[in-house]
PDB file of C-alpha atoms and ligand atoms in Angstrom:
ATOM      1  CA  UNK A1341      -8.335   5.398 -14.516  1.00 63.00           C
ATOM      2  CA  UNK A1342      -6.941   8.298 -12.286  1.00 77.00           C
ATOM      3  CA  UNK A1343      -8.625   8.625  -9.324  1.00 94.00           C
ATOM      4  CA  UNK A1344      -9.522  12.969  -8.600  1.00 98.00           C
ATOM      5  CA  UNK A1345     -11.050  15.210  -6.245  1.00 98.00           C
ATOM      6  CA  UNK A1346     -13.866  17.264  -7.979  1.00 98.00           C
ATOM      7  CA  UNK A1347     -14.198  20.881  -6.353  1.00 98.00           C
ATOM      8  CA  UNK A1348     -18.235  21.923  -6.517  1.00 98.00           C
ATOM      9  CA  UNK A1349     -17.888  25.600  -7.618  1.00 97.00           C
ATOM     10  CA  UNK A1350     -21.471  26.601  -6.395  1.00 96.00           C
ATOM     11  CA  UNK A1351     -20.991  29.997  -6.707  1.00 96.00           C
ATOM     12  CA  UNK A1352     -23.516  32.479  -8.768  1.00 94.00           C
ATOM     13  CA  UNK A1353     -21.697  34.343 -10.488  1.00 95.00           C
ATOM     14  CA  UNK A1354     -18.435  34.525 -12.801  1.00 97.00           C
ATOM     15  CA  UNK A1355     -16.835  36.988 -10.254  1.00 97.00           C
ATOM     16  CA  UNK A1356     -17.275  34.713  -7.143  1.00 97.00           C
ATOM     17  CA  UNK A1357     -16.022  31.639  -9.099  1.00 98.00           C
ATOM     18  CA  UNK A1358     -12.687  33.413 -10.580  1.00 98.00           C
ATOM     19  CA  UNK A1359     -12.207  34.906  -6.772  1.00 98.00           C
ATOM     20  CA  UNK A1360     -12.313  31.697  -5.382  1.00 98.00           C
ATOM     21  CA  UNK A1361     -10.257  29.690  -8.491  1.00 98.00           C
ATOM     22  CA  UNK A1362      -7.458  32.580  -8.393  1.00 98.00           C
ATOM     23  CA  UNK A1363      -6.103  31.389  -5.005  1.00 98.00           C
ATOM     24  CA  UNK A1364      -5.246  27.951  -6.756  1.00 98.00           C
ATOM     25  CA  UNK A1365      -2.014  29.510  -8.313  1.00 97.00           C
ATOM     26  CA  UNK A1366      -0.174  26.079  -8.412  1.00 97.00           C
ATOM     27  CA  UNK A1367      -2.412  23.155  -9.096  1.00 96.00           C
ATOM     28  CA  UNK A1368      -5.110  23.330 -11.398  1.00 98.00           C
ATOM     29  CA  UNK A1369      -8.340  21.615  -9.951  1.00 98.00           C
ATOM     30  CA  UNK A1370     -11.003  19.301 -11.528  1.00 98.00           C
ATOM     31  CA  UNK A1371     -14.059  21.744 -11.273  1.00 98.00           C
ATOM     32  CA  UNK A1372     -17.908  21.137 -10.949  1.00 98.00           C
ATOM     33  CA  UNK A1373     -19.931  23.448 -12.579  1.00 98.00           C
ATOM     34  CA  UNK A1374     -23.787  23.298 -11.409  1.00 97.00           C
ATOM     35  CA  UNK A1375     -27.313  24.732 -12.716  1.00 96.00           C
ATOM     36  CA  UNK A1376     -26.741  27.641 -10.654  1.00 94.00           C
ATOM     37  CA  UNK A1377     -23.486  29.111 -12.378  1.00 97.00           C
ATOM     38  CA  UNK A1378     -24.516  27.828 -15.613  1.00 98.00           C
ATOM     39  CA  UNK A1379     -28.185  29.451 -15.835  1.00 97.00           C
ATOM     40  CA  UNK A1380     -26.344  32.536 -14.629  1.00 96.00           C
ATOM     41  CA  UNK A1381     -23.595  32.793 -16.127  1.00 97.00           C
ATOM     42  CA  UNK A1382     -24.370  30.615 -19.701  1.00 97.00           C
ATOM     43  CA  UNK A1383     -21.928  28.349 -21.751  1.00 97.00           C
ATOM     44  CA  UNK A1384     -19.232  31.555 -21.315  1.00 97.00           C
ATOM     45  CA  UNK A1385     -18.175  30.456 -17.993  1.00 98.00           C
ATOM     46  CA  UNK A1386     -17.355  26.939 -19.114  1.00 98.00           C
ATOM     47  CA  UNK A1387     -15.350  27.875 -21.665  1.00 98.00           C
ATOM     48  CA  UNK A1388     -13.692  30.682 -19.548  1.00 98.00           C
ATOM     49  CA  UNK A1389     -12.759  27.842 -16.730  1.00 98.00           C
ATOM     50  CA  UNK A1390     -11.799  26.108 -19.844  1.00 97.00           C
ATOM     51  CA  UNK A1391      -9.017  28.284 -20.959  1.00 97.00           C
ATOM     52  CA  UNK A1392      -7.734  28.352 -17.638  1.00 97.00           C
ATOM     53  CA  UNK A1393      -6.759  24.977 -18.416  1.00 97.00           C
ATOM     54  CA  UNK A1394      -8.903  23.283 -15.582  1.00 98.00           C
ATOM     55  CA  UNK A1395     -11.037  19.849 -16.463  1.00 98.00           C
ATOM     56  CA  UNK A1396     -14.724  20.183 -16.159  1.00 98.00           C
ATOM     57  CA  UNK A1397     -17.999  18.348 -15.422  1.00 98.00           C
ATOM     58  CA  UNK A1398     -20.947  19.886 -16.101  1.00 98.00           C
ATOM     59  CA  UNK A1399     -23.650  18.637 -13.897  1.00 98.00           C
ATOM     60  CA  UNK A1400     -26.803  19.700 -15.626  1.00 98.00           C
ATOM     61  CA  UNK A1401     -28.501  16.453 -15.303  1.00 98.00           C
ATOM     62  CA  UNK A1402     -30.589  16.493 -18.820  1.00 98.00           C
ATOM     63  CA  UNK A1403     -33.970  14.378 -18.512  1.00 98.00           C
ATOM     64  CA  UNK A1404     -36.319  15.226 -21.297  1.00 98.00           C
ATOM     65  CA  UNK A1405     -37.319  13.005 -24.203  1.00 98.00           C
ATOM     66  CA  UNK A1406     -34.098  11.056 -26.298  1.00 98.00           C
ATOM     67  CA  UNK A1407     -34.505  13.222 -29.448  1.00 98.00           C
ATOM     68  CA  UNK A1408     -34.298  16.872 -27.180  1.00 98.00           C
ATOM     69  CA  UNK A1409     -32.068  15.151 -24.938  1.00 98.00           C
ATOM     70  CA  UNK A1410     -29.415  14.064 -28.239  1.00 98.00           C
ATOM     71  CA  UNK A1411     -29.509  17.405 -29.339  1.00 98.00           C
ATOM     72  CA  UNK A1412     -28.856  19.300 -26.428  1.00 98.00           C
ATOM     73  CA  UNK A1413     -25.832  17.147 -25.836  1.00 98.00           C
ATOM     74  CA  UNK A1414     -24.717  17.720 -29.034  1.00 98.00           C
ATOM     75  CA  UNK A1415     -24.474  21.185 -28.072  1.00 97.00           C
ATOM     76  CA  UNK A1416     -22.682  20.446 -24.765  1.00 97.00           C
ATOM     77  CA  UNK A1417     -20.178  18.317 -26.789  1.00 97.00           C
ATOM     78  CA  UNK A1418     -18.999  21.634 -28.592  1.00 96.00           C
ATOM     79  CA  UNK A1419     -18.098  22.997 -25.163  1.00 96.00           C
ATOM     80  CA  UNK A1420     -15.453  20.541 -24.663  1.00 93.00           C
ATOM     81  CA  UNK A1421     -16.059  19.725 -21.375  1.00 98.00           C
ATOM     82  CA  UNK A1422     -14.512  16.405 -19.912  1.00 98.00           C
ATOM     83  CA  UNK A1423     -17.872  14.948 -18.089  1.00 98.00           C
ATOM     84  CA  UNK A1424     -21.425  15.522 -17.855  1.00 98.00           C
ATOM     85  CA  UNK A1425     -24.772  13.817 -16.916  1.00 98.00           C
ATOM     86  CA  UNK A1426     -28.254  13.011 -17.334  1.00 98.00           C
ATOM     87  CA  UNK A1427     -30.700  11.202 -15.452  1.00 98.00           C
ATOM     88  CA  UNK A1428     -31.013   7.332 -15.193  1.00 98.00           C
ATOM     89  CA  UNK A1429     -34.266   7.666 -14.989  1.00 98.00           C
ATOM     90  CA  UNK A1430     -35.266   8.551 -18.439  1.00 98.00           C
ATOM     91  CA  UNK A1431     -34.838   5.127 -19.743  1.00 98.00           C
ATOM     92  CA  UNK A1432     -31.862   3.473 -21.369  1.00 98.00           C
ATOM     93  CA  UNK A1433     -33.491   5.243 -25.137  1.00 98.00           C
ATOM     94  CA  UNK A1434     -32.676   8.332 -23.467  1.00 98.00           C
ATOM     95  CA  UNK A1435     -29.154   7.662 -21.900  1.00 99.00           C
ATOM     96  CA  UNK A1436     -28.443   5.932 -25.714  1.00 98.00           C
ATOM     97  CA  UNK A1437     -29.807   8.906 -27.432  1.00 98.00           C
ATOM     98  CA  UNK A1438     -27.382  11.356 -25.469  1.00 98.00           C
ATOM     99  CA  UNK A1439     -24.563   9.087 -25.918  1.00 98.00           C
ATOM    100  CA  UNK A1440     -24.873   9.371 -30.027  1.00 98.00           C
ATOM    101  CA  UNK A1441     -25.244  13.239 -29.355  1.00 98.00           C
ATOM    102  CA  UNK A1442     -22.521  13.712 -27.017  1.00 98.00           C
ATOM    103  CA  UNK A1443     -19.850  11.572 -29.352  1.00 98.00           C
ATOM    104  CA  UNK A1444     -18.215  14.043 -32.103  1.00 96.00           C
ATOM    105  CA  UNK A1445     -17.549  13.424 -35.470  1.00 95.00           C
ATOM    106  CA  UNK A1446     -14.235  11.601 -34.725  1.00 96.00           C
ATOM    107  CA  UNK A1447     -15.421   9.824 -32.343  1.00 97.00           C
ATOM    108  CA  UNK A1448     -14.284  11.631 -29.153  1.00 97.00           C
ATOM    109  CA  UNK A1449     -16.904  12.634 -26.050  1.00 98.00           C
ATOM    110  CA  UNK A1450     -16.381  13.748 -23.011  1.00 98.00           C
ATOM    111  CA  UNK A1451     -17.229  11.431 -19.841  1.00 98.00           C
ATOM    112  CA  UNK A1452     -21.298  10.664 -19.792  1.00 98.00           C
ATOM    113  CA  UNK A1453     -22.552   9.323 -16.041  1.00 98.00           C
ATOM    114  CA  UNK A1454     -25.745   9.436 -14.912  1.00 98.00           C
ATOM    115  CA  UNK A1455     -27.501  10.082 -11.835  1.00 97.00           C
ATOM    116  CA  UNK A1456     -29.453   7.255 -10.535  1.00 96.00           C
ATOM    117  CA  UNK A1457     -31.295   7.891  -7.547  1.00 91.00           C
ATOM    118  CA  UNK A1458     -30.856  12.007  -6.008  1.00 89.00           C
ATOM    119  CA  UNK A1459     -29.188  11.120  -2.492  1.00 82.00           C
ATOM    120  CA  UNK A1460     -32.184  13.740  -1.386  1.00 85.00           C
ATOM    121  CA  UNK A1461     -34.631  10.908  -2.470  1.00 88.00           C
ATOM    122  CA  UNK A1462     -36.050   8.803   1.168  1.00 89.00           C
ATOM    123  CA  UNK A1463     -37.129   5.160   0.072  1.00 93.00           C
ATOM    124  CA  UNK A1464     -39.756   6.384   1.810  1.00 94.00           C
ATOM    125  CA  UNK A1465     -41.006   8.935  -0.974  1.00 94.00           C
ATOM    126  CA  UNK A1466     -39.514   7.046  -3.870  1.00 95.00           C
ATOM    127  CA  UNK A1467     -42.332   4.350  -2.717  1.00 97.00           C
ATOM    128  CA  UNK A1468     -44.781   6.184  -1.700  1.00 97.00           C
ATOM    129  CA  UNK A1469     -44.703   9.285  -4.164  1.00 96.00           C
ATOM    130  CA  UNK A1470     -43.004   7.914  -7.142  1.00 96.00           C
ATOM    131  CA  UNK A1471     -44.925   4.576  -6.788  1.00 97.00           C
ATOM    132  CA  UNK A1472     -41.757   2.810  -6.879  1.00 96.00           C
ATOM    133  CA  UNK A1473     -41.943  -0.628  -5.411  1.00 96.00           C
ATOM    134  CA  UNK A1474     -38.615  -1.295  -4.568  1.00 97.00           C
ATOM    135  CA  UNK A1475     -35.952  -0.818  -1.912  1.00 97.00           C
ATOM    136  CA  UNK A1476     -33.858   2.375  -2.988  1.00 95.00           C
ATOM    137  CA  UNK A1477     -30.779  -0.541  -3.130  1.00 96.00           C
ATOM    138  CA  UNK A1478     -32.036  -2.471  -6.030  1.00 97.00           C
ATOM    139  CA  UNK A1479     -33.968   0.378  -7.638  1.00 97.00           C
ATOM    140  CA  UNK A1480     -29.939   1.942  -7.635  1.00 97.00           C
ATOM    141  CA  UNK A1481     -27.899  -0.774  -8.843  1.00 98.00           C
ATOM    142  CA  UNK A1482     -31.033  -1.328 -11.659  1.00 98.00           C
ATOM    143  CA  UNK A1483     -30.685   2.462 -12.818  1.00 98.00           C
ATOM    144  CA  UNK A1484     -27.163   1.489 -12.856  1.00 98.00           C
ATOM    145  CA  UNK A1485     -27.074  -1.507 -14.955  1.00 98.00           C
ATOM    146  CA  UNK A1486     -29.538   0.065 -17.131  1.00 98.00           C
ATOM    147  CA  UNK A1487     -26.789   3.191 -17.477  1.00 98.00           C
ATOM    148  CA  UNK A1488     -23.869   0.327 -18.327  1.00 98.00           C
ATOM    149  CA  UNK A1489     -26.317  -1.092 -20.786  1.00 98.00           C
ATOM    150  CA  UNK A1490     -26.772   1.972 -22.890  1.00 98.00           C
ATOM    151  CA  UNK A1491     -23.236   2.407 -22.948  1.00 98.00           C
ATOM    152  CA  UNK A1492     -22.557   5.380 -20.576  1.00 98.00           C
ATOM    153  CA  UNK A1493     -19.285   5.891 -18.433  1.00 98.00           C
ATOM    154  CA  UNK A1494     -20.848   5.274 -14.810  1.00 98.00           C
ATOM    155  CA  UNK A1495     -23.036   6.807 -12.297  1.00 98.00           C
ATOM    156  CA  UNK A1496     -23.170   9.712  -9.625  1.00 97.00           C
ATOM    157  CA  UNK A1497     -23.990   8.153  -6.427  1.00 94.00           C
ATOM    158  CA  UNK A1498     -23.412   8.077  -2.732  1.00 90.00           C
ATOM    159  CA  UNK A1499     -20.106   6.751  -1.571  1.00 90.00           C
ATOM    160  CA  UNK A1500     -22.033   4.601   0.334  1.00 89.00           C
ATOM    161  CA  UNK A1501     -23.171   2.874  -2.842  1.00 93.00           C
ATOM    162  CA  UNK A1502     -20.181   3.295  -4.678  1.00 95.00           C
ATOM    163  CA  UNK A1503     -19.272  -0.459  -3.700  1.00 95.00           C
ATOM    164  CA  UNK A1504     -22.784  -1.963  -4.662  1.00 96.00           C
ATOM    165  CA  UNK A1505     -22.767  -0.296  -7.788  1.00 97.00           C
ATOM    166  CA  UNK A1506     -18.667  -1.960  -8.679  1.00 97.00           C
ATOM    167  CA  UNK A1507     -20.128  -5.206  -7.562  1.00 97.00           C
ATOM    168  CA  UNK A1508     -23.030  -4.763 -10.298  1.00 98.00           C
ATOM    169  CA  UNK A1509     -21.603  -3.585 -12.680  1.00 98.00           C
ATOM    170  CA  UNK A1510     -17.840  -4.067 -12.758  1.00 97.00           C
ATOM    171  CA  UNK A1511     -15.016  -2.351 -11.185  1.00 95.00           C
ATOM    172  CA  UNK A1512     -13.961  -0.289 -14.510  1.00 97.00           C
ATOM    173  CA  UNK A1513     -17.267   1.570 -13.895  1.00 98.00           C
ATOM    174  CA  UNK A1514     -16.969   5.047 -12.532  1.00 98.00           C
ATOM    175  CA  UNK A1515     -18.419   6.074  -9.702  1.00 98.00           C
ATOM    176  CA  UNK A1516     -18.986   9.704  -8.859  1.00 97.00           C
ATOM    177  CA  UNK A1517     -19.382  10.452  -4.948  1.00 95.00           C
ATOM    178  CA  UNK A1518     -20.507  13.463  -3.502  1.00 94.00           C
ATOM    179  CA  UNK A1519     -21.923  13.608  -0.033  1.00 91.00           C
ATOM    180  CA  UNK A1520     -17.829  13.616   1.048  1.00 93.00           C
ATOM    181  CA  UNK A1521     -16.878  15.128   4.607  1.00 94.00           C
ATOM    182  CA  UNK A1522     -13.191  15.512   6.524  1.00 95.00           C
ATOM    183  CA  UNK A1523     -13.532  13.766   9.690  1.00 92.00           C
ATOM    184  CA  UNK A1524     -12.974  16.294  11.703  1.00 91.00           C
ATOM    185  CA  UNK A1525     -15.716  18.811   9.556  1.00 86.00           C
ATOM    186  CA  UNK A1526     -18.749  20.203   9.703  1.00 82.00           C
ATOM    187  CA  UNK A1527     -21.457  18.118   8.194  1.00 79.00           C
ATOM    188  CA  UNK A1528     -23.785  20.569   6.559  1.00 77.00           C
ATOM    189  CA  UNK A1529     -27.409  19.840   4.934  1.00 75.00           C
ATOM    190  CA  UNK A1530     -25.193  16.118   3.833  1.00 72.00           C
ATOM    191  CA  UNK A1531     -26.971  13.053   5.505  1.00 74.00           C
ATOM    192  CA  UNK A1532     -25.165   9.623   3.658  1.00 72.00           C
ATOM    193  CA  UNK A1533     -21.704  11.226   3.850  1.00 83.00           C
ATOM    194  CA  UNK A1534     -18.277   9.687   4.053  1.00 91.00           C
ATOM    195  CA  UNK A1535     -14.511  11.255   4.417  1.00 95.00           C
ATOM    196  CA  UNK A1536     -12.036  11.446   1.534  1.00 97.00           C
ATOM    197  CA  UNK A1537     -10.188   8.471   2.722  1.00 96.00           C
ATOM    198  CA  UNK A1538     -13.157   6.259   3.728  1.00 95.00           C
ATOM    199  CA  UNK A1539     -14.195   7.085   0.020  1.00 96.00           C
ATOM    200  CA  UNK A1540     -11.028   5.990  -1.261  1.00 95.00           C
ATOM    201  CA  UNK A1541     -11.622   2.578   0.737  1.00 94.00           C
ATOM    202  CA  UNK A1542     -15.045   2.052  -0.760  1.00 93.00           C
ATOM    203  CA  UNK A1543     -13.740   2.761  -4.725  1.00 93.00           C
ATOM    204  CA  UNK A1544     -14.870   5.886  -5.819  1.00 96.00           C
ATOM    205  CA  UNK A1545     -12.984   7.103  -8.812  1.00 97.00           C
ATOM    206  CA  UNK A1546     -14.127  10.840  -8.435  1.00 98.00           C
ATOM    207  CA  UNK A1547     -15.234  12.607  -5.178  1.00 98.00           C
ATOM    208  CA  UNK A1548     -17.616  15.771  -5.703  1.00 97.00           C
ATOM    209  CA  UNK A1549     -16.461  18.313  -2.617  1.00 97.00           C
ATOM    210  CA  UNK A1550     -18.389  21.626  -2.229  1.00 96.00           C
ATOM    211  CA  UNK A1551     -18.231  23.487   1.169  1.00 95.00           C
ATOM    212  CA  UNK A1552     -15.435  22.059   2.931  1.00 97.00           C
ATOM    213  CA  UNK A1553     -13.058  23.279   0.607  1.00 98.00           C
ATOM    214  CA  UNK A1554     -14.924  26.533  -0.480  1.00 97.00           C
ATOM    215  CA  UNK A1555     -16.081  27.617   2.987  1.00 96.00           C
ATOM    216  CA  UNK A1556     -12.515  26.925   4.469  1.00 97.00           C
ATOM    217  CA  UNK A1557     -10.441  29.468   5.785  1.00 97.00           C
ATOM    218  CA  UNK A1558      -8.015  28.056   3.389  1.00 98.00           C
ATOM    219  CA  UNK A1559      -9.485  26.650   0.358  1.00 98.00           C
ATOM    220  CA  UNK A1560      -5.654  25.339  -1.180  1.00 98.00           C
ATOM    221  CA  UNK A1561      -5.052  23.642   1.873  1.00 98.00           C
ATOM    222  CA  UNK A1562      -8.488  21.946   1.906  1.00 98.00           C
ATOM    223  CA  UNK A1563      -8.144  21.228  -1.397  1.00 98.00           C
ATOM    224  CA  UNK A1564      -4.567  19.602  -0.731  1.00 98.00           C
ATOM    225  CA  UNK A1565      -5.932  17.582   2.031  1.00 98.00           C
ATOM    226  CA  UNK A1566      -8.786  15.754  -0.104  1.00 98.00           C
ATOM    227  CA  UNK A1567      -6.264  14.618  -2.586  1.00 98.00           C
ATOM    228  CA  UNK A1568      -3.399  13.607   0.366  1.00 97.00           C
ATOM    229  CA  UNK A1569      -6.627  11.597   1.417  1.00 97.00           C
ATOM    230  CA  UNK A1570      -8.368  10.335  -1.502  1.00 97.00           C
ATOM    231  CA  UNK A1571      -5.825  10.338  -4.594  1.00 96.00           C
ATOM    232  CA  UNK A1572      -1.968   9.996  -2.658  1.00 88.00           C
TER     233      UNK A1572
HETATM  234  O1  LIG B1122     -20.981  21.379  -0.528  1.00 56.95           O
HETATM  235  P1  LIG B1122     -21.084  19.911  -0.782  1.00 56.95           P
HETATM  236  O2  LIG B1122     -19.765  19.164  -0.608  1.00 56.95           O
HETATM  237  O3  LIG B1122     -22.215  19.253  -0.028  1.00 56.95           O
HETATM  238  O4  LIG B1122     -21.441  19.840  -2.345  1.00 56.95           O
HETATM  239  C1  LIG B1122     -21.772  18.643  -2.992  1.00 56.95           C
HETATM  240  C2  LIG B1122     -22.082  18.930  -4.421  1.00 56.95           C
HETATM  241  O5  LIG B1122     -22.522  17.721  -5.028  1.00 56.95           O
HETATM  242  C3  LIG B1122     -23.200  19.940  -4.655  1.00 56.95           C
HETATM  243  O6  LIG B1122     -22.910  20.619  -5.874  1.00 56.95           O
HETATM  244  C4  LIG B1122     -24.435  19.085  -4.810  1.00 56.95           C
HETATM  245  O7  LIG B1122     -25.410  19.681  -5.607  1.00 56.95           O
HETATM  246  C5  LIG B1122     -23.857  17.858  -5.512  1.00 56.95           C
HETATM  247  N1  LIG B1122     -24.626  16.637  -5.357  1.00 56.95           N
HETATM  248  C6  LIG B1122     -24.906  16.060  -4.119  1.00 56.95           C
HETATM  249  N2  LIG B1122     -25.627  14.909  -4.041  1.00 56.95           N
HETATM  250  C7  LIG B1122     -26.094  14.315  -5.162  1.00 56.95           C
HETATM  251  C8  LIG B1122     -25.819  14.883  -6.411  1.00 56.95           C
HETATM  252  C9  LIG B1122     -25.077  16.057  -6.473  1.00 56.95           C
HETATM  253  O8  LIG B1122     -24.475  16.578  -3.100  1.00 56.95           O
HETATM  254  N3  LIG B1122     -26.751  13.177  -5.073  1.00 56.95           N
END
């Protein structure tokens, strides 16, 4: 599996994204689109990025009950987008469910990872709000094994955890890793974060970069170093 740099377009609106993806006029970047552009802009902007012949994954991060959940991804999987998510946490009848809605009539689907544990989430809260009596380790790799055992793709997770997570659950699952930082950059609102090349070390298969290559003074060149770092 090729290993790529994901560029976060959390922008919110259509104009700001096309401003920003219409200084990439020789390479054609793996974009994230978030809830922000989406609930703005609707399914129009995916299929806009779309014809611009850039891959997508749509990080919408569906958690409702299996039968809503398999029929909104059936609706995703008309947008033809190459990767999207859900949440671990609503069970492995939920992650099966959106696998059987996501899958087309002849069999093709884009990408399906979930998210196991929000890097936002302290073990701290996750025990003591979410009544969750385990260390946030094991309660990962179990939302993970639980996402391998319904049949999904692989997981969005720290880079930090990307190795636990290969060890679990084998290295042909992918891991998604946001939370990614150049050494020499500012670190932001990130706390678990890694560089491109550290990330690259660890096993990602996809790194998730937002603000160091859309707040650059040269978003190409930022983008050019993540791959020189993570993919060359
Ligand atoms: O700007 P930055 O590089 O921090 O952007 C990271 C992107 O990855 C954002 O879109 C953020 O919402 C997303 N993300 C994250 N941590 C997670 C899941 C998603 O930073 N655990």
């Amino acid at each position: 599996m090729g290993k790529d740099v994901i560029i976060a377009c959390d922008f919110e609106s259509a104009e700001k994204t096309f401003a920003f993806l219409d200084k990439f006029t020789e390479e054609k970047p793996f974009v994230k689109i978030g809830m922000e552009l989406f609930y703005a802009e609707g399914p129009s902007i995916v299929r806009e990025i779309k014809k611009r012949g850039h891959k997508i994954f749509l990080d919408l991060k569906l958690h409702d009950i299996p039968n809503t959940v398999k029929k909104s991804m059936s609706v995703l999987s008309k947008l033809d987008v190459d990767m999207t998510n859900l949440h671990a946490a609503g069970t492995v009848e939920m992650m099966k469910a959106a696998l059987e809605g996501l899958t087309r009539d002849d069999g093709t689907r884009p990408l399906l990872i979930a998210v196991t544990q929000l890097t936002s989430t302290s073990e701290e809260r996750m025990q003591n709000e979410l009544l969750i009596n385990a260390s946030i380790n094991d309660t990962i790799v179990k939302y993970a094994e639980n996402t391998k055992l319904a049949g999904l793709d692989g997981v969005v997770c720290s880079p930090l955890e990307a190795g636990m997570v290969k060890e679990a659950c084998g290295k042909e699952f992918i891991t998604v890793t946001p939370g990614v930082r150049f050494a020499d950059g500012d670190v932001g609102d990130q706390v678990r974060i890694t560089t491109p090349e550290k990330a690259k070390e660890i096993g990602s298969d996809y790194i998730v970069v937002g603000r160091p290559i859309t707040q650059a003074d040269d978003p190409v060149e930022a983008y050019r170093r993540c791959v020189r770092e993570f993919v060359d």
